[in-house]
Amino acid sequence: PGKPSRGCYFSLAFSIGSMGLACGSLWQIPNTTDRITLQRGLFLTSLGFIYFVSLTDFCNKYLLETERGQRFRRKYRLMMSDVLEITNKIVSAIQASFSFLVGLIVCKSTCTKSFVYASHFLMEAYGWFGTAYFMYDIWSMYKVHTQKIADKLHLLRITKARRELSNGYTNGKTSSSSSSATSSSESVSLSGGGNNNGSTPGTPHEICDYDGAIVQIPKDGRWDFLKYVVTHPVMMIHHVFIGTFGLLVVTYIRGGGHCIYSYMFMMEFSTPFVSLRSILSTMRLKESRVYIANGLLMLATFFVCRVCMWPYVMWRYSLAIEAASLWAAMCGLPRGCLVSIAILFLPQLYWFYLMVLGALKVFLPQKRRPPNGALPATPTQATPLPLPTALVNGKN
């Protein structure tokens, strides 16, 4: 279709409307130190689910159903899983921008009053609204993961059929057998799945997941939600902890210390650069200057906002309570608080380590040597064929 469908406009309207209702519900709060009631908090969480789900639906429909979206997908040869991943990263970047903005406002409002005890209603409000994102994002990443498996299996079937076709020409088969192989290739590439008997290779195959991890594809092509949760423990702990304890308990039950929590919200400043890196990689622009420049910004902001942020906050806390040293201030914290800091801080070190490894591969690439006895490619070898149009258009 050449124009956006009604569903595309409806999704955008729901997204804008839910955000407008959330902002309007906070307009009548007179004092910055007022608390968010339980009823208002649940209302904000409901609006958060509507906002993030409808925003995701709008982005998907725009890329899949509009003329501009179709041109964009054809230009960068995007599969269905690529579209879902780009949408996931766009929504992640938008949420991170909201989080950083809220943290900056609360930091300027509360840190000049009391580093430990000051509060601001906006921190609690976005705690309720933002918790919906982390619950939604788990399901969104699962959908990207399963679609990647489906696309990979489809490519394997097409590759196998084309290899058989190429071998048929190499072995001097007749044109009739070649046409038979061609029809077989078309039937395999356009088949919608079935039980995959005879289509999925018997040897293990893998995909590169959203977080860079290498995951084996199940032979039956199925990957249930529970298995996805079990095989991604770091991301699950991070999302569930922030979505429940991190954004609800520390803002609603604790009811103070929002200056400290504002720094946690401002950690999200690096997320848009992380999301843009993933989008550029999906668009196959790793060799572009934009990708390299964004990667450097991502490393710098991630190091400052996520690796250095917690030591800085603890240093400010030690000054506020007039502790003898930073170590003495940390030892005085409750055990549960120390565990919470570890859950938040240690994954940041792990992800920064992965980012540094990725940067070293870009700036210090290793030259691969051909194995002993390997022969150079000859003109008679089959030339890789372009990605099928049906798969680019998101059809399996």
Short mmCIF file of C-alpha atoms in Angstrom, two decimals:
data_model
loop_
_atom_site.label_atom_id
_atom_site.label_comp_id
_atom_site.label_asym_id
_atom_site.label_seq_id
_atom_site.Cartn_x
_atom_site.Cartn_y
_atom_site.Cartn_z
CA PRO A 1 0.00 0.00 0.00
CA GLY A 2 1.17 3.50 -0.77
CA LYS A 3 -0.38 5.25 2.21
CA PRO A 4 -0.38 4.52 5.95
CA SER A 5 -3.25 2.33 7.03
CA ARG A 6 -5.81 3.45 9.58
CA GLY A 7 -4.21 1.16 12.12
CA CYS A 8 -0.97 3.11 11.78
CA TYR A 9 -2.75 6.37 12.60
CA PHE A 10 -4.72 4.78 15.44
CA SER A 11 -1.53 3.45 17.04
CA LEU A 12 0.09 6.88 16.85
CA ALA A 13 -3.03 8.49 18.34
CA PHE A 14 -3.11 5.99 21.22
CA SER A 15 0.57 6.60 21.89
CA ILE A 16 0.24 10.39 21.95
CA GLY A 17 -3.03 10.24 23.87
CA SER A 18 -1.69 7.99 26.62
CA MET A 19 1.33 10.24 27.12
CA GLY A 20 -0.96 13.28 27.20
CA LEU A 21 -3.18 11.67 29.85
CA ALA A 22 -0.14 10.77 31.94
CA CYS A 23 1.17 14.35 31.84
CA GLY A 24 -2.31 15.73 32.50
CA SER A 25 -2.75 13.56 35.58
CA LEU A 26 0.33 15.22 37.12
CA TRP A 27 -0.67 18.78 36.22
CA GLN A 28 -2.86 19.24 39.31
CA ILE A 29 -0.21 18.20 41.85
CA PRO A 30 0.52 21.45 43.73
CA ASN A 31 3.83 20.70 45.49
CA THR A 32 6.94 18.97 44.22
CA THR A 33 7.23 17.03 47.49
CA ASP A 34 3.75 15.48 47.23
CA ARG A 35 3.49 11.71 46.99
CA ILE A 36 1.94 9.69 44.17
CA THR A 37 -1.04 7.74 45.44
CA LEU A 38 -1.44 4.05 44.70
CA GLN A 39 -4.46 4.69 42.47
CA ARG A 40 -2.63 7.32 40.45
CA GLY A 41 0.44 5.08 40.24
CA LEU A 42 -1.52 2.13 38.83
CA PHE A 43 -3.18 4.50 36.37
CA LEU A 44 0.25 5.70 35.20
CA THR A 45 1.48 2.11 34.81
CA SER A 46 -1.56 1.28 32.67
CA LEU A 47 -0.90 4.33 30.50
CA GLY A 48 2.72 3.25 30.23
CA PHE A 49 1.74 -0.12 28.79
CA ILE A 50 -0.60 1.56 26.31
CA TYR A 51 2.07 4.06 25.30
CA PHE A 52 4.93 1.64 24.67
CA VAL A 53 2.80 -1.04 23.00
CA SER A 54 1.05 1.45 20.70
CA LEU A 55 4.35 3.18 19.87
CA THR A 56 5.84 -0.18 18.91
CA ASP A 57 2.79 -1.00 16.81
CA PHE A 58 3.03 2.36 15.02
CA CYS A 59 6.73 1.92 14.17
CA ASN A 60 6.16 -1.63 12.89
CA LYS A 61 3.20 -0.64 10.74
CA TYR A 62 5.02 2.40 9.39
CA LEU A 63 7.97 0.30 8.24
CA LEU A 64 5.83 -2.57 6.95
CA GLU A 65 2.80 -0.87 5.42
CA THR A 66 3.75 2.62 4.21
CA GLU A 67 5.45 3.47 0.93
CA ARG A 68 8.36 5.17 2.68
CA GLY A 69 8.78 2.21 4.98
CA GLN A 70 8.86 -0.21 2.07
CA ARG A 71 11.45 1.91 0.23
CA PHE A 72 13.55 2.02 3.39
CA ARG A 73 13.40 -1.77 3.78
CA ARG A 74 14.25 -2.42 0.14
CA LYS A 75 17.17 0.01 0.28
CA TYR A 76 18.78 -1.73 3.26
CA ARG A 77 17.36 -5.20 2.49
CA LEU A 78 15.69 -5.62 5.86
CA MET A 79 14.03 -8.85 6.90
CA MET A 80 11.06 -9.02 9.24
CA SER A 81 13.33 -9.60 12.26
CA ASP A 82 15.34 -6.52 11.27
CA VAL A 83 12.19 -4.40 11.31
CA LEU A 84 11.20 -5.69 14.75
CA GLU A 85 14.69 -5.07 16.10
CA ILE A 86 14.85 -1.51 14.75
CA THR A 87 11.47 -0.79 16.31
CA ASN A 88 12.61 -2.24 19.63
CA LYS A 89 15.67 0.00 19.64
CA ILE A 90 13.69 3.12 18.67
CA VAL A 91 11.30 2.59 21.58
CA SER A 92 14.26 1.90 23.89
CA ALA A 93 15.92 5.17 22.88
CA ILE A 94 12.69 7.14 23.45
CA GLN A 95 12.20 5.63 26.90
CA ALA A 96 15.81 6.37 27.79
CA SER A 97 15.39 9.99 26.73
CA PHE A 98 12.35 10.35 29.00
CA SER A 99 14.23 8.74 31.87
CA PHE A 100 17.24 11.02 31.46
CA LEU A 101 15.01 14.11 31.26
CA VAL A 102 13.15 13.15 34.45
CA GLY A 103 16.43 12.44 36.24
CA LEU A 104 17.88 15.78 35.18
CA ILE A 105 14.82 17.73 36.37
CA VAL A 106 14.71 15.91 39.71
CA CYS A 107 18.47 16.28 40.19
CA LYS A 108 18.34 20.06 39.73
CA SER A 109 15.32 20.31 42.03
CA THR A 110 16.37 18.08 44.93
CA CYS A 111 20.16 17.88 45.12
CA THR A 112 20.48 21.51 46.18
CA LYS A 113 18.11 20.83 49.09
CA SER A 114 19.18 17.49 50.51
CA PHE A 115 21.30 14.84 48.83
CA VAL A 116 19.83 12.08 50.99
CA TYR A 117 16.27 13.05 52.00
CA ALA A 118 14.76 15.36 49.35
CA SER A 119 11.92 14.05 47.17
CA HIS A 120 10.10 15.02 43.97
CA PHE A 121 6.75 13.71 42.71
CA LEU A 122 8.07 13.41 39.16
CA MET A 123 10.50 10.69 40.24
CA GLU A 124 7.70 8.57 41.67
CA ALA A 125 5.42 9.30 38.72
CA TYR A 126 7.88 8.10 36.12
CA GLY A 127 8.75 5.19 38.36
CA TRP A 128 5.17 3.99 37.90
CA PHE A 129 5.02 4.90 34.21
CA GLY A 130 8.44 3.52 33.31
CA THR A 131 8.03 0.16 35.00
CA ALA A 132 5.65 -0.78 32.19
CA TYR A 133 8.47 -0.38 29.68
CA PHE A 134 10.74 -3.00 31.26
CA MET A 135 7.94 -5.55 31.41
CA TYR A 136 6.95 -4.77 27.81
CA ASP A 137 10.56 -4.88 26.61
CA ILE A 138 11.05 -8.46 27.79
CA TRP A 139 8.22 -9.59 25.54
CA SER A 140 9.40 -7.35 22.69
CA MET A 141 12.91 -8.83 22.78
CA TYR A 142 11.42 -12.32 22.84
CA LYS A 143 9.45 -11.56 19.67
CA VAL A 144 12.62 -10.27 17.97
CA HIS A 145 14.43 -13.42 19.04
CA THR A 146 11.81 -15.82 17.68
CA GLN A 147 11.52 -13.88 14.42
CA LYS A 148 15.28 -14.06 13.96
CA ILE A 149 15.06 -17.83 14.28
CA ALA A 150 12.24 -17.97 11.72
CA ASP A 151 14.17 -15.81 9.24
CA LYS A 152 17.35 -17.81 9.76
CA LEU A 153 15.60 -21.11 9.15
CA HIS A 154 14.02 -19.69 6.01
CA LEU A 155 17.42 -18.58 4.73
CA LEU A 156 18.85 -22.01 5.48
CA ARG A 157 16.13 -23.65 3.43
CA ILE A 158 16.75 -21.28 0.53
CA THR A 159 20.52 -21.76 0.76
CA LYS A 160 20.14 -25.52 0.75
CA ALA A 161 17.87 -25.45 -2.30
CA ARG A 162 20.21 -23.14 -4.19
CA ARG A 163 23.20 -25.28 -3.30
CA GLU A 164 21.40 -28.29 -4.77
CA LEU A 165 20.61 -26.23 -7.85
CA SER A 166 24.24 -25.16 -8.19
CA ASN A 167 25.45 -28.73 -7.78
CA GLY A 168 23.03 -29.80 -10.47
CA TYR A 169 24.65 -27.45 -12.97
CA THR A 170 28.15 -28.43 -11.87
CA ASN A 171 27.47 -32.13 -12.31
CA GLY A 172 26.18 -31.55 -15.84
CA LYS A 173 22.57 -32.34 -15.22
CA THR A 174 20.04 -31.72 -17.96
CA SER A 175 17.97 -28.59 -18.16
CA SER A 176 14.92 -30.56 -17.13
CA SER A 177 16.53 -31.55 -13.87
CA SER A 178 17.67 -27.95 -13.42
CA SER A 179 14.16 -26.66 -13.86
CA SER A 180 12.98 -29.28 -11.40
CA ALA A 181 15.56 -28.02 -8.90
CA THR A 182 14.43 -24.46 -9.56
CA SER A 183 10.84 -25.31 -8.81
CA SER A 184 12.00 -27.18 -5.72
CA SER A 185 13.94 -24.07 -4.65
CA GLU A 186 10.90 -21.88 -5.08
CA SER A 187 8.66 -24.26 -3.17
CA VAL A 188 11.14 -24.48 -0.30
CA SER A 189 11.80 -20.74 -0.11
CA LEU A 190 8.14 -19.85 -0.13
CA SER A 191 6.97 -22.60 2.22
CA GLY A 192 5.60 -21.23 5.42
CA GLY A 193 7.29 -23.59 7.83
CA GLY A 194 5.33 -26.78 8.43
CA ASN A 195 7.25 -29.30 10.50
CA ASN A 196 10.52 -28.39 8.71
CA ASN A 197 11.30 -32.06 8.08
CA GLY A 198 14.01 -32.30 5.46
CA SER A 199 14.42 -28.48 5.40
CA THR A 200 16.34 -27.79 8.60
CA PRO A 201 19.98 -28.99 8.50
CA GLY A 202 20.87 -31.64 11.04
CA THR A 203 24.00 -29.84 12.23
CA PRO A 204 23.64 -27.08 14.86
CA HIS A 205 23.09 -23.59 13.48
CA GLU A 206 23.29 -20.33 15.34
CA ILE A 207 22.09 -16.76 15.27
CA CYS A 208 23.62 -13.61 16.71
CA ASP A 209 21.11 -12.43 19.28
CA TYR A 210 20.20 -8.82 20.15
CA ASP A 211 22.86 -8.64 22.87
CA GLY A 212 25.62 -10.16 20.74
CA ALA A 213 25.31 -13.63 22.24
CA ILE A 214 25.51 -16.65 19.95
CA VAL A 215 22.40 -18.79 20.36
CA GLN A 216 21.76 -22.17 18.81
CA ILE A 217 18.63 -22.56 16.74
CA PRO A 218 16.40 -25.42 17.88
CA LYS A 219 15.91 -28.03 15.17
CA ASP A 220 12.14 -27.76 15.30
CA GLY A 221 12.33 -23.99 14.94
CA ARG A 222 10.46 -23.38 18.19
CA TRP A 223 11.67 -21.37 21.15
CA ASP A 224 9.20 -20.91 24.00
CA PHE A 225 9.16 -17.88 26.27
CA LEU A 226 10.37 -19.74 29.37
CA LYS A 227 13.41 -21.06 27.52
CA TYR A 228 14.19 -17.56 26.31
CA VAL A 229 14.07 -16.24 29.89
CA VAL A 230 16.34 -19.01 31.16
CA THR A 231 18.93 -18.53 28.41
CA HIS A 232 19.18 -14.74 28.96
CA PRO A 233 19.67 -14.45 32.74
CA VAL A 234 21.62 -11.17 32.85
CA MET A 235 19.06 -9.24 30.81
CA MET A 236 16.14 -10.80 32.68
CA ILE A 237 17.57 -9.95 36.11
CA HIS A 238 18.32 -6.41 34.95
CA HIS A 239 14.83 -5.79 33.53
CA VAL A 240 12.84 -7.50 36.28
CA PHE A 241 14.86 -5.85 39.04
CA ILE A 242 14.57 -2.33 37.61
CA GLY A 243 10.96 -2.83 36.57
CA THR A 244 9.87 -3.93 40.04
CA PHE A 245 12.29 -3.08 42.84
CA GLY A 246 14.27 -0.38 41.07
CA LEU A 247 11.37 1.77 39.87
CA LEU A 248 8.60 0.96 42.34
CA VAL A 249 10.08 0.11 45.71
CA VAL A 250 12.76 2.80 45.81
CA THR A 251 10.39 5.50 44.61
CA TYR A 252 7.06 4.64 46.23
CA ILE A 253 7.88 2.76 49.43
CA ARG A 254 11.15 4.55 50.18
CA GLY A 255 9.62 8.00 49.58
CA GLY A 256 12.85 10.01 49.63
CA GLY A 257 16.45 10.14 48.49
CA HIS A 258 15.31 11.12 45.02
CA CYS A 259 18.50 13.05 44.37
CA ILE A 260 20.41 9.77 44.55
CA TYR A 261 17.84 7.99 42.39
CA SER A 262 17.95 10.79 39.80
CA TYR A 263 21.49 9.73 38.94
CA MET A 264 20.21 6.24 38.28
CA PHE A 265 17.69 7.68 35.83
CA MET A 266 20.39 9.78 34.14
CA MET A 267 22.38 6.60 33.48
CA GLU A 268 20.04 6.14 30.53
CA PHE A 269 21.81 8.97 28.67
CA SER A 270 24.00 6.38 26.94
CA THR A 271 21.10 4.20 25.77
CA PRO A 272 20.21 6.16 22.60
CA PHE A 273 23.78 5.69 21.36
CA VAL A 274 23.58 1.96 22.14
CA SER A 275 20.28 1.75 20.27
CA LEU A 276 21.62 3.69 17.28
CA ARG A 277 24.60 1.36 17.08
CA SER A 278 22.27 -1.63 16.88
CA ILE A 279 20.10 0.08 14.24
CA LEU A 280 23.12 0.96 12.07
CA SER A 281 24.40 -2.59 12.41
CA THR A 282 21.02 -3.97 11.34
CA MET A 283 21.13 -1.63 8.32
CA ARG A 284 24.58 -3.08 7.48
CA LEU A 285 26.36 0.24 7.91
CA LYS A 286 29.21 -0.96 10.11
CA GLU A 287 31.75 0.47 7.70
CA SER A 288 30.23 3.96 7.72
CA ARG A 289 31.67 6.97 9.52
CA VAL A 290 28.41 7.46 11.35
CA TYR A 291 28.72 3.99 12.89
CA ILE A 292 32.29 4.62 14.05
CA ALA A 293 31.49 8.10 15.43
CA ASN A 294 28.42 6.79 17.25
CA GLY A 295 30.47 3.90 18.65
CA LEU A 296 32.98 6.31 20.17
CA LEU A 297 30.16 8.39 21.68
CA MET A 298 28.55 5.22 22.99
CA LEU A 299 31.75 4.13 24.72
CA ALA A 300 32.32 7.57 26.24
CA THR A 301 28.77 8.08 27.49
CA PHE A 302 28.46 4.51 28.76
CA PHE A 303 31.71 4.80 30.68
CA VAL A 304 30.76 8.14 32.25
CA CYS A 305 27.06 7.51 32.89
CA ARG A 306 27.10 3.84 33.84
CA VAL A 307 30.58 2.87 35.00
CA CYS A 308 31.66 6.08 36.77
CA MET A 309 28.20 7.16 37.96
CA TRP A 310 27.86 4.85 40.96
CA PRO A 311 31.33 5.55 42.44
CA TYR A 312 30.57 9.27 42.07
CA VAL A 313 27.19 8.92 43.79
CA MET A 314 28.74 6.95 46.63
CA TRP A 315 31.41 9.61 47.03
CA ARG A 316 28.73 12.32 47.22
CA TYR A 317 26.82 10.18 49.72
CA SER A 318 29.90 9.79 51.92
CA LEU A 319 30.29 13.57 51.98
CA ALA A 320 26.61 14.10 52.79
CA ILE A 321 26.68 11.78 55.81
CA GLU A 322 30.19 12.99 56.78
CA ALA A 323 31.65 9.49 56.68
CA ALA A 324 35.34 8.97 57.33
CA SER A 325 35.84 7.47 53.85
CA LEU A 326 33.99 6.11 50.86
CA TRP A 327 34.56 2.57 52.14
CA ALA A 328 33.15 3.48 55.55
CA ALA A 329 30.02 4.93 53.91
CA MET A 330 29.48 1.74 51.91
CA CYS A 331 29.99 -0.48 54.94
CA GLY A 332 27.29 1.47 56.75
CA LEU A 333 24.67 0.67 54.11
CA PRO A 334 22.13 -2.12 54.75
CA ARG A 335 22.92 -5.46 53.15
CA GLY A 336 19.88 -5.25 50.88
CA CYS A 337 21.08 -1.90 49.56
CA LEU A 338 24.52 -3.33 48.79
CA VAL A 339 22.95 -6.25 46.93
CA SER A 340 20.81 -3.83 44.93
CA ILE A 341 23.85 -1.77 43.96
CA ALA A 342 25.66 -4.92 42.86
CA ILE A 343 22.71 -6.03 40.72
CA LEU A 344 22.66 -2.63 39.02
CA PHE A 345 26.40 -2.02 38.74
CA LEU A 346 27.92 -5.38 37.80
CA PRO A 347 25.95 -5.82 34.54
CA GLN A 348 27.19 -2.37 33.48
CA LEU A 349 30.78 -3.56 33.85
CA TYR A 350 30.00 -6.69 31.84
CA TRP A 351 28.33 -4.76 29.01
CA PHE A 352 31.13 -2.18 28.94
CA TYR A 353 33.61 -5.04 28.64
CA LEU A 354 31.70 -6.35 25.62
CA MET A 355 31.66 -2.87 24.09
CA VAL A 356 35.42 -2.50 24.49
CA LEU A 357 35.93 -5.87 22.80
CA GLY A 358 33.72 -4.77 19.95
CA ALA A 359 35.63 -1.50 19.59
CA LEU A 360 38.94 -3.34 19.48
CA LYS A 361 37.63 -5.52 16.66
CA VAL A 362 36.68 -2.40 14.68
CA PHE A 363 39.87 -0.40 15.22
CA LEU A 364 42.30 -3.33 15.45
CA PRO A 365 40.94 -5.91 13.00
CA GLN A 366 42.76 -9.23 12.82
CA LYS A 367 43.70 -10.48 9.39
CA ARG A 368 42.34 -13.94 8.79
CA ARG A 369 44.73 -16.37 7.17
CA PRO A 370 43.34 -19.08 4.89
CA PRO A 371 43.76 -22.60 6.26
CA ASN A 372 46.59 -24.75 4.93
CA GLY A 373 45.78 -26.30 1.60
CA ALA A 374 42.93 -23.92 0.91
CA LEU A 375 42.61 -22.94 -2.74
CA PRO A 376 41.64 -19.48 -3.93
CA ALA A 377 38.16 -18.97 -5.28
CA THR A 378 37.69 -19.78 -8.95
CA PRO A 379 35.31 -18.18 -11.43
CA THR A 380 33.36 -21.44 -11.62
CA GLN A 381 32.26 -21.21 -7.99
CA ALA A 382 28.68 -20.17 -7.41
CA THR A 383 28.15 -16.48 -6.79
CA PRO A 384 26.08 -15.67 -3.69
CA LEU A 385 22.59 -14.67 -4.71
CA PRO A 386 20.82 -11.64 -3.27
CA LEU A 387 18.33 -11.91 -0.46
CA PRO A 388 14.92 -12.99 -1.76
CA THR A 389 12.43 -10.19 -2.24
CA ALA A 390 9.77 -12.11 -0.35
CA LEU A 391 11.96 -12.25 2.74
CA VAL A 392 12.92 -8.58 2.48
CA ASN A 393 9.24 -7.72 2.41
CA GLY A 394 8.73 -9.63 5.64
CA LYS A 395 7.09 -12.71 4.17
CA ASN A 396 8.19 -16.17 5.30
#
